[in-house]
Short mmCIF file of C-alpha atoms and ligand atoms in Angstrom, two decimals:
data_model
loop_
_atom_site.label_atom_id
_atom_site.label_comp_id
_atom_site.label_asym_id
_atom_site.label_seq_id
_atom_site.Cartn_x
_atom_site.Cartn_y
_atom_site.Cartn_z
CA UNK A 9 -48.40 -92.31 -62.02
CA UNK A 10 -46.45 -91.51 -58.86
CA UNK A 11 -45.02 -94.05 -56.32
CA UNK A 12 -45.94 -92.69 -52.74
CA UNK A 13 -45.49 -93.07 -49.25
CA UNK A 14 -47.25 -91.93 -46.53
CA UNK A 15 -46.17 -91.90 -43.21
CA UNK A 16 -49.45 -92.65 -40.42
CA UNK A 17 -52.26 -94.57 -41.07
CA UNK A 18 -54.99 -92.74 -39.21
CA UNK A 19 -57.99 -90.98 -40.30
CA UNK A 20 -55.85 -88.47 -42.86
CA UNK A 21 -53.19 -91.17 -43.47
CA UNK A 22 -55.19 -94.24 -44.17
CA UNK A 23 -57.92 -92.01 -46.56
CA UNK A 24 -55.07 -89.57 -48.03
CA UNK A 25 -52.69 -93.13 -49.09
CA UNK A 26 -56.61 -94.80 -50.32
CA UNK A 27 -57.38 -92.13 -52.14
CA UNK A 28 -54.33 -91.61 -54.24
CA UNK A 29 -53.87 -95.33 -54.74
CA UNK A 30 -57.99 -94.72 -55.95
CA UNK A 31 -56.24 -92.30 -58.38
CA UNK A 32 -53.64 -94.92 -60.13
CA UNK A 33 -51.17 -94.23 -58.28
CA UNK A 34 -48.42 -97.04 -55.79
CA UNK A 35 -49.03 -96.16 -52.63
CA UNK A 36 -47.22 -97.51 -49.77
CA UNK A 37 -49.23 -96.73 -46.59
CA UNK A 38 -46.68 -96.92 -43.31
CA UNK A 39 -47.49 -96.86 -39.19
CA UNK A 40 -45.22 -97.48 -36.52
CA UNK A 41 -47.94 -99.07 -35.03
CA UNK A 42 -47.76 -102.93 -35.84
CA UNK A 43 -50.76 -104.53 -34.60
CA UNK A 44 -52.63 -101.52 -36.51
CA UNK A 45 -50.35 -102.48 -40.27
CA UNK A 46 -51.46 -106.21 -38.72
CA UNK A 47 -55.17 -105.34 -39.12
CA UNK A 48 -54.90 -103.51 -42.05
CA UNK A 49 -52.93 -106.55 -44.12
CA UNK A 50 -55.39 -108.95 -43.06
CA UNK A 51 -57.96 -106.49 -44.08
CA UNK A 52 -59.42 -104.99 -40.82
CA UNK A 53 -60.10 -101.28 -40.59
CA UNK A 54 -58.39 -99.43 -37.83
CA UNK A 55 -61.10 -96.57 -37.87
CA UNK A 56 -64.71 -96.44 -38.82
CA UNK A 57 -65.23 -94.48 -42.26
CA UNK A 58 -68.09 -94.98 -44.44
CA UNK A 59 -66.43 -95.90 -47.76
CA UNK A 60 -63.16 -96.98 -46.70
CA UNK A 61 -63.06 -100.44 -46.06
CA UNK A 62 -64.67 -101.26 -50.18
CA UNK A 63 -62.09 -98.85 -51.09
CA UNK A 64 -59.11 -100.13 -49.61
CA UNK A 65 -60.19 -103.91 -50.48
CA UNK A 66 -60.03 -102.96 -54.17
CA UNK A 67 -56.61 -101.11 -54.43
CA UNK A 68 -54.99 -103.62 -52.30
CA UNK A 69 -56.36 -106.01 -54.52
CA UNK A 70 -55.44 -104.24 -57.86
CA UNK A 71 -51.61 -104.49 -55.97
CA UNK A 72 -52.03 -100.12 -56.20
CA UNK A 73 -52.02 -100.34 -52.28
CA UNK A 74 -49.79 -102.12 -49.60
CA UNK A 75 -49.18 -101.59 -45.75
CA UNK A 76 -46.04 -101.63 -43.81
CA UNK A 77 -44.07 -100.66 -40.31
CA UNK A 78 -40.74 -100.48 -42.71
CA UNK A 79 -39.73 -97.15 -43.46
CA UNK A 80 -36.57 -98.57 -45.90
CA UNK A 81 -39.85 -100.66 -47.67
CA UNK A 82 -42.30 -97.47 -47.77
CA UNK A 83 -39.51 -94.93 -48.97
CA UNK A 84 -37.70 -97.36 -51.64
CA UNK A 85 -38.20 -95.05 -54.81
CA UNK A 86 -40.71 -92.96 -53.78
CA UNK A 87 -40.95 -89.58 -55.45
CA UNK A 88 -43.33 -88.15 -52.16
CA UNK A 89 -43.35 -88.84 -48.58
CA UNK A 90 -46.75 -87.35 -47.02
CA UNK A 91 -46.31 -86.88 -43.72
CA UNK A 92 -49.85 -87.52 -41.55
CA UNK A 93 -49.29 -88.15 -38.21
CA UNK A 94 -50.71 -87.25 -35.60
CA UNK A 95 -50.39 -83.73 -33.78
CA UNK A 96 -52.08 -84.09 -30.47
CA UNK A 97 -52.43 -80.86 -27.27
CA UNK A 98 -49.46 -80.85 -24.66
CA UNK A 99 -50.86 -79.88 -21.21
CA UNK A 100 -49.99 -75.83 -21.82
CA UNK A 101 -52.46 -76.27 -25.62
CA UNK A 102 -49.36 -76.47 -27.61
CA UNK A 103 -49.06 -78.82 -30.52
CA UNK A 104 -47.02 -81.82 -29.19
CA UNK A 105 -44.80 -82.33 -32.17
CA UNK A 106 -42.86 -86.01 -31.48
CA UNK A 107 -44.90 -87.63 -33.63
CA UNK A 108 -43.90 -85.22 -36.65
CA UNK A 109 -39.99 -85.78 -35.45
CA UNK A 110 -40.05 -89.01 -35.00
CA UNK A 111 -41.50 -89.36 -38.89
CA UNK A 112 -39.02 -87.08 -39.92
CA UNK A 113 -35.73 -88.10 -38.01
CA UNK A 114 -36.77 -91.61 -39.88
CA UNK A 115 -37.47 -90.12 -43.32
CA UNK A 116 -33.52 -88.26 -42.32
CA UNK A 117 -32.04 -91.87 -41.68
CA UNK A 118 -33.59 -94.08 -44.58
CA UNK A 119 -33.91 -91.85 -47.56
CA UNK A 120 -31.31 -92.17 -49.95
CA UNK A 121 -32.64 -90.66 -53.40
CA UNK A 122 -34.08 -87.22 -54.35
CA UNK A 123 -38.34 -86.49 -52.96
CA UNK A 124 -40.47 -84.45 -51.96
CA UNK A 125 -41.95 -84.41 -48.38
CA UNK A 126 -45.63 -83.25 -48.11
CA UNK A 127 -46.98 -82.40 -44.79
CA UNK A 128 -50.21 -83.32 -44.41
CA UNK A 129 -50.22 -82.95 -40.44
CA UNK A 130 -51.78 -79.56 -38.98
CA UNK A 131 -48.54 -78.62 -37.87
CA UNK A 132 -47.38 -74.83 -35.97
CA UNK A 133 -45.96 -72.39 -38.63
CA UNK A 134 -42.42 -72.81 -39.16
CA UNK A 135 -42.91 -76.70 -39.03
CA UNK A 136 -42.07 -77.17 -42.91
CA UNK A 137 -38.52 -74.90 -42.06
CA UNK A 138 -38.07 -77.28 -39.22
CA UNK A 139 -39.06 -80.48 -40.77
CA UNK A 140 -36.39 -79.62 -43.81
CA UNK A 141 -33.62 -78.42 -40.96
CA UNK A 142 -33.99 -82.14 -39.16
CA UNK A 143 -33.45 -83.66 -42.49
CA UNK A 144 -30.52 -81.57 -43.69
CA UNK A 145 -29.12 -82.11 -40.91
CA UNK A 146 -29.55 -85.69 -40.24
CA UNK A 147 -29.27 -87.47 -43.39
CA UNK A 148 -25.92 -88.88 -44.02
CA UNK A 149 -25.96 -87.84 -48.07
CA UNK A 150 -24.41 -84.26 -48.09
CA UNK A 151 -25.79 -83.17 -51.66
CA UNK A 152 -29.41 -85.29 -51.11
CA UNK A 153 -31.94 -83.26 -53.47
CA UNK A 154 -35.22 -82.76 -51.36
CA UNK A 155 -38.37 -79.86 -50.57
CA UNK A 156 -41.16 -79.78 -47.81
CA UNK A 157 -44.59 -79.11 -49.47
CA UNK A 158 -47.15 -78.12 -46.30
CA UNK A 159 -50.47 -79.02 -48.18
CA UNK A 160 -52.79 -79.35 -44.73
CA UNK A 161 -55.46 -81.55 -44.96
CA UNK A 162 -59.37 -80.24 -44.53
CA UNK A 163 -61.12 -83.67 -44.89
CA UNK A 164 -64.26 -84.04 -41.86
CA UNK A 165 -64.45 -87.64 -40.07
CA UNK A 166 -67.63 -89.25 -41.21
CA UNK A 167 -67.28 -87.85 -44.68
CA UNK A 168 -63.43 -88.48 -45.65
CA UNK A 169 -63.99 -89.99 -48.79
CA UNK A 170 -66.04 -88.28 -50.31
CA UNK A 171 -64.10 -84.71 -48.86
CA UNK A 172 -60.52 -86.02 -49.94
CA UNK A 173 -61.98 -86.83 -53.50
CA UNK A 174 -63.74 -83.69 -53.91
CA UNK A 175 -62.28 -80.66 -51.82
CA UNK A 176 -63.14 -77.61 -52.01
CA UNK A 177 -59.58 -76.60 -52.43
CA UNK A 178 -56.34 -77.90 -52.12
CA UNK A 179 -53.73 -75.76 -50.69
CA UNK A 180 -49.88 -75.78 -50.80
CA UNK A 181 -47.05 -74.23 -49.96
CA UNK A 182 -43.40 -74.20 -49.99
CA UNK A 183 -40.16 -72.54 -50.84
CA UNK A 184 -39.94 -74.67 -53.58
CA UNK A 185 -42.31 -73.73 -56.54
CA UNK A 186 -41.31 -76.29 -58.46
CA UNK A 187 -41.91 -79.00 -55.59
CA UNK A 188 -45.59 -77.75 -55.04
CA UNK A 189 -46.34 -77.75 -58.62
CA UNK A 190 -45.37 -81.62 -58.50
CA UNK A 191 -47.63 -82.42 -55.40
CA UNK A 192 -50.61 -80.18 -57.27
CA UNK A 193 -50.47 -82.72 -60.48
CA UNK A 194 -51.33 -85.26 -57.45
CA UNK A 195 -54.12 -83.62 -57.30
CA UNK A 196 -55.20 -82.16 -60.49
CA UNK A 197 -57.56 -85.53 -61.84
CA UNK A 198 -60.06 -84.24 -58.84
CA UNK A 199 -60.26 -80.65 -60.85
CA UNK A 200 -60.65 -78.87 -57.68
CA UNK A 201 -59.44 -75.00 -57.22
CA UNK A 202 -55.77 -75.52 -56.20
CA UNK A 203 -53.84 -72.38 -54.40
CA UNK A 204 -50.34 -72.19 -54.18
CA UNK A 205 -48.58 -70.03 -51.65
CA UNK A 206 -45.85 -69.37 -49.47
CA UNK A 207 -44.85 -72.37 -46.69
CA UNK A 208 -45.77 -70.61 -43.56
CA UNK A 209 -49.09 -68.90 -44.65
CA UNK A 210 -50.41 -72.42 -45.65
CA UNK A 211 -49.94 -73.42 -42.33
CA UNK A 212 -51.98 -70.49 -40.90
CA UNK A 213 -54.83 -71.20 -43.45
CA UNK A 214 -55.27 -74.60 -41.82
CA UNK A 215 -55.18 -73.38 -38.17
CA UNK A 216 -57.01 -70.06 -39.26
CA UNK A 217 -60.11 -72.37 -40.78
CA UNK A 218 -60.48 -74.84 -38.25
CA UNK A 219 -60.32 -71.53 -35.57
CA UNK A 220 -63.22 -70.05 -37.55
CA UNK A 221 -65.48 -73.09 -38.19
CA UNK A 222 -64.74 -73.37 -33.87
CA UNK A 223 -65.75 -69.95 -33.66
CA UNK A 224 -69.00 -69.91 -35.74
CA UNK A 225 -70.76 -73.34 -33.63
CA UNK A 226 -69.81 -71.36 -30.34
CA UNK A 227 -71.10 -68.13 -31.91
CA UNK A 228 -74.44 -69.71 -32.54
CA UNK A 229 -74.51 -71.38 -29.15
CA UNK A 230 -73.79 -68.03 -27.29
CA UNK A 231 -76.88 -66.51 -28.75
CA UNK A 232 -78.70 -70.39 -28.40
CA UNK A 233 -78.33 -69.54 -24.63
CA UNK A 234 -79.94 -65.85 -24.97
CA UNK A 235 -82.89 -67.47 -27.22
CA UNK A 236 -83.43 -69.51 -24.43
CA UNK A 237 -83.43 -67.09 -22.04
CA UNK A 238 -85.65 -64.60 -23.81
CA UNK A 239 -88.18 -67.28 -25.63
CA UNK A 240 -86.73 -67.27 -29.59
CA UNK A 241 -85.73 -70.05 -31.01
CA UNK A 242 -82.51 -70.47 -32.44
CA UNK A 243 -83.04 -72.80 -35.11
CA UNK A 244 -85.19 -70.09 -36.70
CA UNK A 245 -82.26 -67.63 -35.76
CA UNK A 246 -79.90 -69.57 -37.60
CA UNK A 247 -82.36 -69.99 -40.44
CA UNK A 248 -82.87 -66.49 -41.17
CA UNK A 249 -78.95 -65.45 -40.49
CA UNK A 250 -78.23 -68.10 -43.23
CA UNK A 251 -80.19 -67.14 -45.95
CA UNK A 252 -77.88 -64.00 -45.63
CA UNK A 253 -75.35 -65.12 -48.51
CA UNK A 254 -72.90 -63.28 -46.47
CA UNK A 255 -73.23 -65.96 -43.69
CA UNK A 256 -74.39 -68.58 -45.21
CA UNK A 257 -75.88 -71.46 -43.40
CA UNK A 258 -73.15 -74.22 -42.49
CA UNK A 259 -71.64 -74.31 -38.79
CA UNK A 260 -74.81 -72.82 -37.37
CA UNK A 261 -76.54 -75.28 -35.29
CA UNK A 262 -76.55 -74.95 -31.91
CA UNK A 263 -76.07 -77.97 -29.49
CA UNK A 264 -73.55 -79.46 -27.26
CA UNK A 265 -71.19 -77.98 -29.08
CA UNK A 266 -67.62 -79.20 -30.94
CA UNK A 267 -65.26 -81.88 -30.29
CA UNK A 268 -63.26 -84.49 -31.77
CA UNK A 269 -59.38 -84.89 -32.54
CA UNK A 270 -59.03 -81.60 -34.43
CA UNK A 271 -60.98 -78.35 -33.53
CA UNK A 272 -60.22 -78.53 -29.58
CA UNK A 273 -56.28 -79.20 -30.41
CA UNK A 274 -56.01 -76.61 -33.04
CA UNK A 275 -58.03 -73.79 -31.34
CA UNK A 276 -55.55 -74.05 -28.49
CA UNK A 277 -52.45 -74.82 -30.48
CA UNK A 278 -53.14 -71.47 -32.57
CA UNK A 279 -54.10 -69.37 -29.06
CA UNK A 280 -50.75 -70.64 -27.86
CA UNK A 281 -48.65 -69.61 -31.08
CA UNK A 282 -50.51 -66.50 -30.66
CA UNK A 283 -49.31 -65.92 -27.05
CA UNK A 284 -45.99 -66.74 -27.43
CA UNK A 285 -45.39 -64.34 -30.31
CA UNK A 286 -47.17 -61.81 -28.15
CA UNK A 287 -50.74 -61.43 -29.64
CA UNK A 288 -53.68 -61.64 -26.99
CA UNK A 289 -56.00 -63.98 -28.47
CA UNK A 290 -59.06 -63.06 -26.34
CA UNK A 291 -61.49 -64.56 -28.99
CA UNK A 292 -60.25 -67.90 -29.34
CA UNK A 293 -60.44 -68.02 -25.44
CA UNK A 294 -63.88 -66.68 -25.51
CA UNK A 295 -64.43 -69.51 -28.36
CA UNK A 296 -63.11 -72.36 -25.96
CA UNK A 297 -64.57 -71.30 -22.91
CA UNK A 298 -68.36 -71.31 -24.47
CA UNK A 299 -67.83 -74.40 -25.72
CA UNK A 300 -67.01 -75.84 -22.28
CA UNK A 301 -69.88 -74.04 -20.78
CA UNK A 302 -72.15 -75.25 -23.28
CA UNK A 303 -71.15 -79.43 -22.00
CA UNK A 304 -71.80 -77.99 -18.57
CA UNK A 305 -75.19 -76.44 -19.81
CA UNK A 306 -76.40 -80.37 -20.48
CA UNK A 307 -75.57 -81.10 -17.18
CA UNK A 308 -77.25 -77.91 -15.46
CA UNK A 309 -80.94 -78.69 -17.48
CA UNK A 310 -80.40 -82.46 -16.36
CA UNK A 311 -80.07 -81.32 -12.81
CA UNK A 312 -82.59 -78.63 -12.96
CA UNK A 313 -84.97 -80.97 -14.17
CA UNK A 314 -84.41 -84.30 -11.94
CA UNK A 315 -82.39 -81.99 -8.87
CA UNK A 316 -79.66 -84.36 -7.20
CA UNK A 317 -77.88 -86.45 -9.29
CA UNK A 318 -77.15 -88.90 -6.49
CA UNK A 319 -78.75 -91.97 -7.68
CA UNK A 320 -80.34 -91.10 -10.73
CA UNK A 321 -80.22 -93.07 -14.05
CA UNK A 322 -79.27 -90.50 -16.89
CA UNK A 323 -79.18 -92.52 -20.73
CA UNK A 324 -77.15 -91.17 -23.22
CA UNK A 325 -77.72 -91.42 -26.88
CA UNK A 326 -74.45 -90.86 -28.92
CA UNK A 327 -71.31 -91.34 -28.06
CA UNK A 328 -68.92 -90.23 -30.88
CA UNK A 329 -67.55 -86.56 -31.24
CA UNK A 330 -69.92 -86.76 -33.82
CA UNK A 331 -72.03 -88.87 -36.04
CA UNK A 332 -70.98 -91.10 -38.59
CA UNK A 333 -67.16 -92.29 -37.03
CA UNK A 334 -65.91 -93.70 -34.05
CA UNK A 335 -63.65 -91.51 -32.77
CA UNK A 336 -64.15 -90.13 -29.27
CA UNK A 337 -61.66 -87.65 -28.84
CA UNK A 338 -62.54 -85.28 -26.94
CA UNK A 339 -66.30 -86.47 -27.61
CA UNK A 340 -69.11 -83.73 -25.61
CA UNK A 341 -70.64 -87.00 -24.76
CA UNK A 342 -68.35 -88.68 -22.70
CA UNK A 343 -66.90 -85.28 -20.94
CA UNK A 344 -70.78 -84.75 -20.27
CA UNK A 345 -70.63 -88.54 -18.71
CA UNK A 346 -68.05 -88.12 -16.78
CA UNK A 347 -69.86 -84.73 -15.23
CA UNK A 348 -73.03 -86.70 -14.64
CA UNK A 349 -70.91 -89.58 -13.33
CA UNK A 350 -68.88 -87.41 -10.63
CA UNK A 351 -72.46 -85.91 -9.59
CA UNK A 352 -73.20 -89.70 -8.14
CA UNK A 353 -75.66 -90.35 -10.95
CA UNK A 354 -75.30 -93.86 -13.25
CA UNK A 355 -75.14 -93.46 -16.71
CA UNK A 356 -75.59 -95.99 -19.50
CA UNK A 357 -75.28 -95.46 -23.04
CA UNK A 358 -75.40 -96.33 -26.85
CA UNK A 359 -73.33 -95.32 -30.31
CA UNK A 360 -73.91 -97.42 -33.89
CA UNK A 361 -69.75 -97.29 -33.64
CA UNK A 362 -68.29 -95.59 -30.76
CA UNK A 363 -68.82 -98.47 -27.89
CA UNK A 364 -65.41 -99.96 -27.68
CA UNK A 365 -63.85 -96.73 -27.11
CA UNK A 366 -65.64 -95.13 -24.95
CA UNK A 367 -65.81 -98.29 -22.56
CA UNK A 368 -62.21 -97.90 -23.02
CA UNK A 369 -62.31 -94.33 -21.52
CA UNK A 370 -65.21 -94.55 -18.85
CA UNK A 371 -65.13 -98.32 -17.79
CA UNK A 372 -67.85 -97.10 -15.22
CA UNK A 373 -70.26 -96.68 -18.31
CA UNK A 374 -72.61 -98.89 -18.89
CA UNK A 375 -73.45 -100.21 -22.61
CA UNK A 376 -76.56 -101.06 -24.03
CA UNK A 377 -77.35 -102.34 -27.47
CA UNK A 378 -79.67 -99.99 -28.47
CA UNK A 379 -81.51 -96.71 -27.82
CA UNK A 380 -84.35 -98.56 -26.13
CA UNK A 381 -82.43 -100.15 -23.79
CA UNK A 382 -80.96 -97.28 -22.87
CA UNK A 383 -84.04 -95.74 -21.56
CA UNK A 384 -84.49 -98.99 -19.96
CA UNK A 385 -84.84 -97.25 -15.64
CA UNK A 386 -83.53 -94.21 -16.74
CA UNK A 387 -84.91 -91.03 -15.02
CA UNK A 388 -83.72 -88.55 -18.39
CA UNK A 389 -82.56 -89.57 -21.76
CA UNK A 390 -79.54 -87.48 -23.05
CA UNK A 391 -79.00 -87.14 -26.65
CA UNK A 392 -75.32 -86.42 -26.96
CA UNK A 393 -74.83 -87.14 -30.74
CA UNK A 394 -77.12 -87.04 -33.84
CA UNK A 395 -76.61 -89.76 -35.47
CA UNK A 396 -79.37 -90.58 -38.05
CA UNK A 397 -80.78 -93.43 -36.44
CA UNK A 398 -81.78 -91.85 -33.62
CA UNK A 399 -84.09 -88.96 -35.74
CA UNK A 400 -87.21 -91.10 -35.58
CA UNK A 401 -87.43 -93.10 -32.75
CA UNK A 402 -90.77 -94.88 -31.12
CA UNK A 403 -90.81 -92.78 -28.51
CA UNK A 404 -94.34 -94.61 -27.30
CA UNK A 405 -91.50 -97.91 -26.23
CA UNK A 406 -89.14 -95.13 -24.82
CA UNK A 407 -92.01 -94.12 -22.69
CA UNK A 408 -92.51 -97.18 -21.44
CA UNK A 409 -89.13 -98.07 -20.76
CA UNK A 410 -88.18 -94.63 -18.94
CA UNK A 411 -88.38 -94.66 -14.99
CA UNK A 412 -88.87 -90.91 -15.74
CA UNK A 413 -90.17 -88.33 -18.48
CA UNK A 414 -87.41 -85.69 -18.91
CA UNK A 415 -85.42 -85.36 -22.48
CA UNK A 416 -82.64 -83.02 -22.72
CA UNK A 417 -82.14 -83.38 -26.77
CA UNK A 418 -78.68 -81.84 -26.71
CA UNK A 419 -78.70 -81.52 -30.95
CA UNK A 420 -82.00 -79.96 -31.60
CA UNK A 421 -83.21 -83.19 -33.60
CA UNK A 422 -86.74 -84.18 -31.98
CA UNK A 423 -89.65 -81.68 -32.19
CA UNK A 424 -90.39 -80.60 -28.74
CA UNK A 425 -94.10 -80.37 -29.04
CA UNK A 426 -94.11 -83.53 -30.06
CA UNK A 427 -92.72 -84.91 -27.35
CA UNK A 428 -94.63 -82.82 -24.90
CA UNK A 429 -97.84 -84.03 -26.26
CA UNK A 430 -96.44 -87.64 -25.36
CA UNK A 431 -96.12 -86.65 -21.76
CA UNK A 432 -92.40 -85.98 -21.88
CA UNK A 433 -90.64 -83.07 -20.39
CA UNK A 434 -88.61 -81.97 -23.04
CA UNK A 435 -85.68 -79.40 -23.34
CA UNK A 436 -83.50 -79.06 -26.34
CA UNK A 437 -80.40 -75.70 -26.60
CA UNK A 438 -82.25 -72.41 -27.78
CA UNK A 439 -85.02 -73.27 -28.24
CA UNK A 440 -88.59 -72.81 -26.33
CA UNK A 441 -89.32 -75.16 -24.55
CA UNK A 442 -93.10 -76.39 -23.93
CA UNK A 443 -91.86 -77.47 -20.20
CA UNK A 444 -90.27 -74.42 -19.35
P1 NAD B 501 -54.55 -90.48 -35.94
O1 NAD B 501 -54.17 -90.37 -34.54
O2 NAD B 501 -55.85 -91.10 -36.32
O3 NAD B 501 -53.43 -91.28 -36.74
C1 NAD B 501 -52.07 -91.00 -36.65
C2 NAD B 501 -51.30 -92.27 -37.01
O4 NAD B 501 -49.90 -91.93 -37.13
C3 NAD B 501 -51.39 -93.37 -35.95
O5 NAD B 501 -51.81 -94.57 -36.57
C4 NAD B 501 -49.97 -93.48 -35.40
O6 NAD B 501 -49.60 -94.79 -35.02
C5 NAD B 501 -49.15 -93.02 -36.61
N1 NAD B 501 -47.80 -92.55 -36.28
C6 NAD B 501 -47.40 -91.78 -35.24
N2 NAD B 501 -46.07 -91.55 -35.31
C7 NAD B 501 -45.63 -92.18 -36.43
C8 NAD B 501 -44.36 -92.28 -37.05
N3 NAD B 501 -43.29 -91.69 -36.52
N4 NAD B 501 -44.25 -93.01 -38.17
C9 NAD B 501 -45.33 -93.62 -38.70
N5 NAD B 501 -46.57 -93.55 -38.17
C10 NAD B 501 -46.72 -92.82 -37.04
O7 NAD B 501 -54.44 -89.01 -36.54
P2 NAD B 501 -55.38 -88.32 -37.63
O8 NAD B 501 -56.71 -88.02 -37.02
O9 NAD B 501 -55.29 -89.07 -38.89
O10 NAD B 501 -54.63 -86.92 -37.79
C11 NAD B 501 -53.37 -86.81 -38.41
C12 NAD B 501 -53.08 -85.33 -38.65
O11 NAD B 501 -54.04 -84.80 -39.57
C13 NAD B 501 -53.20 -84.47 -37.38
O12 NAD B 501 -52.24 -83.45 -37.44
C14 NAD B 501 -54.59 -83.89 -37.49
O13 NAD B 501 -54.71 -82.66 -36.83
C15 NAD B 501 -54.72 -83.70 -38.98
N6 NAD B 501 -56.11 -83.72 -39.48
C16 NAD B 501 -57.00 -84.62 -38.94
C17 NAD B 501 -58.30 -84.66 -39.44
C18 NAD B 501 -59.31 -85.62 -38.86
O14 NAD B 501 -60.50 -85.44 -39.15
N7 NAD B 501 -58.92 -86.61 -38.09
C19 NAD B 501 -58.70 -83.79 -40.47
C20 NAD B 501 -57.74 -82.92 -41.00
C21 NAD B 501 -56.46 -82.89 -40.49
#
């Protein structure tokens, strides 16, 4: 069993260090973040993951799993150092890369003994080159024995567990054969495919999947918004095209379209590679800008339906980036709110998880403890974010709650008919509506 560090303790870090401790192995998780390494010692999750908190309990408690802000502590004779910090947007879309340096300007002061550093950041290719330069270059012991593995991480919020223990592949690459053959036994007890390749091309396959899976929901969206123009409906669309075992049917269902921490960042931080090398990358643009109209498509069929904002009472369902976590990064929900909120109209809202941090972002949203409450005066009900709780709701109590009758069901979850029979007016993305 290996003795391993890794370096962040966020949604990657905090599952990848679980996981392997899951797996028999020490794991010492690290964060520069104390009150977060705090929480965690005392037992509090950081982030909401289904799973996680039962999991961590039991490796801390079979002494497999600690937490620390001490790099000297988390690198003391460990054989890997898995790097999994975060790798936010810069203004221009480029990958801001501190975090990264800062993790590996530390590894460069405190390691004194041979390892292996994996990078489990989405990182710009040429990061493992880099990340190797600022250690040869920085550590103080001339002859110090060390490789950068890139092994990218493709785990989905909501699911993490369950992804990082059975991926569909696990990909890794550097210049040192031998080093990625070491970080593949890591992985071999999941008996998943594992593909070894160069450093750099590893990299790509990380930003080049995340780009596609981007691609495909604003694919399906742009033809959502010609359904709805010419009366098809796209869930059928996307039905049929799946069957086609050439397409397949993930990644097809039209909505508000994609958010969260990853798939905005990397789309842009791959366009922006792209530019500066001197490709044109006219699709990814086309990929971003859909997405963006599709947020602004909620906001169009809200004010189609009710006309000025001004005054009106628009509740939102869903809060998250998507269901089943609580991150909000770059959540369609709350950019939607904030549109809705700078056309004069009040908005109040509900998420199972995502409250705190979306208060934290729009303090001029108001909560409510459930989804009834939230149609409590409202004028339109929103649904932002399909969480399951929200599938069958009594819309009979909505109804007589509501101020108004209009639904824009921004995920395609409710049946439209349905809701028309109840006297709504009802409009969900590519599909006819009954209202219309
Ligand atoms: P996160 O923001 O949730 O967590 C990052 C953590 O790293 C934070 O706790 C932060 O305090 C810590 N940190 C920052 N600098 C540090 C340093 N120098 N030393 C120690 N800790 C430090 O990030 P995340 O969502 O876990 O993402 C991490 C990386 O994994 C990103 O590159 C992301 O693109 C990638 N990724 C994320 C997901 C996802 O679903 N969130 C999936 C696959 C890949």
């Amino acid at each position: 069993m290996a003795k391993i560090c890794v370096i962040g303790t966020g949604y990657v870090g905090l599952v990848t260090g679980t996981c392997f401790s899951d797996m028999g192995h020490q794991v010492t998780c690290l964060d520069i973040d104390k009150s977060r390494i705090e929480q965690l010692n005392r037992g509090i999750m950081p982030i909401y993951e289904p799973g996680l908190q039962q999991l961590v309990e039991q490796n801390v408690e079979a002494g497999r799993l600690d937490f620390t802000t001490s790099y000297p502590k988390a690198l003391d004779n460990s054989e890997f150092a898995i790097i999994a910090v975060g790798t936010p947007s810069s203004d221009d879309g480029e990958a801001d890369m501190h975090y990264v340096k800062m993790a590996a300007d530390s590894i460069a002061e405190y390691l004194d003994h041979p390892i292996i550093i994996v990078n489990k950041s989405t990182v710009p290719v040429g990061t493992g080159d880099w990340v190797a330069e600022i250690i040869h270059d920085q550590n103080s012991h001339d002859t110090l024995n060390f490789s950068v593995v890139s092994n990218p991480e493709f785990l989905r919020e909501g699911s993490a567990v369950n992804d990082f223990m059975k991926p569909d592949r696990v990909v890794l690459g550097s210049t040192n054969l031998k080093a990625a053959r070491k970080v593949a036994e890591l992985y071999e007890a999941l008996r998943s495919p594992i593909m070894i390749t160069d450093l750099r091309t590893v990299e790509m396959i990380k930003y080049a999947s995340n780009a596609y899976l981007a691609t495909r929901i604003s694919y399906i969206n742009e033809i959502a918004n010609i359904c709805e123009s010419m009366g098809a409906d796209v869930r059928e669309v996307a039905r049929g095209m799946g069957m086609d075992k050439r397409i397949g049917p993930a990644f097809l269902d039209a909505g508000l379209g994609w958010g969260g921490s990853c798939f905005p960042k990397d789309v842009k931080a791959l366009a922006h590679m792209a530019a500066t090398h001197g490709a044109h990358p006219q699709l990814l643009q086309a990929v971003v800008d859909i997405n963006h109209n599709q947020r602004k498509g909620a906001v169009k069929k809200l004010k189609g339906a009710l006309g000025d904002l001004k005054g009106k009472m628009i509740g939102v369902l869903g809060l998250s980036f998507k269901p089943n976590t609580d991150d909000t990064r770059d959540a369609p929900a709350l950019d939607i709110i904030r549109m809705l909120l700078a056309a004069g109209a009040t908005v109040q809202g509900f998420d199972p998880q995502a409250m705190k941090a979306s208060k934290a972002e729009l303090p001029d949203l108001i909560l409510c403890q459930n989804p009834y409450d939230v149609a409590k005066g409202a004028d339109a009900l929103l649904l932002a974010t399909e969480w399951n709780e929200f599938k069958s709701l009594d819309f009979e109590r909505i109804k007589a709650n509501m101020r108004g009758r209009v639904i824009v069901d921004g995920r395609n979850i409710w049946d439209g008919q349905d809701l028309h029979d109840l006297g709504f007016i009802y409009f969900g993305i590519g599909v006819p509506s009954p209202d219309a």
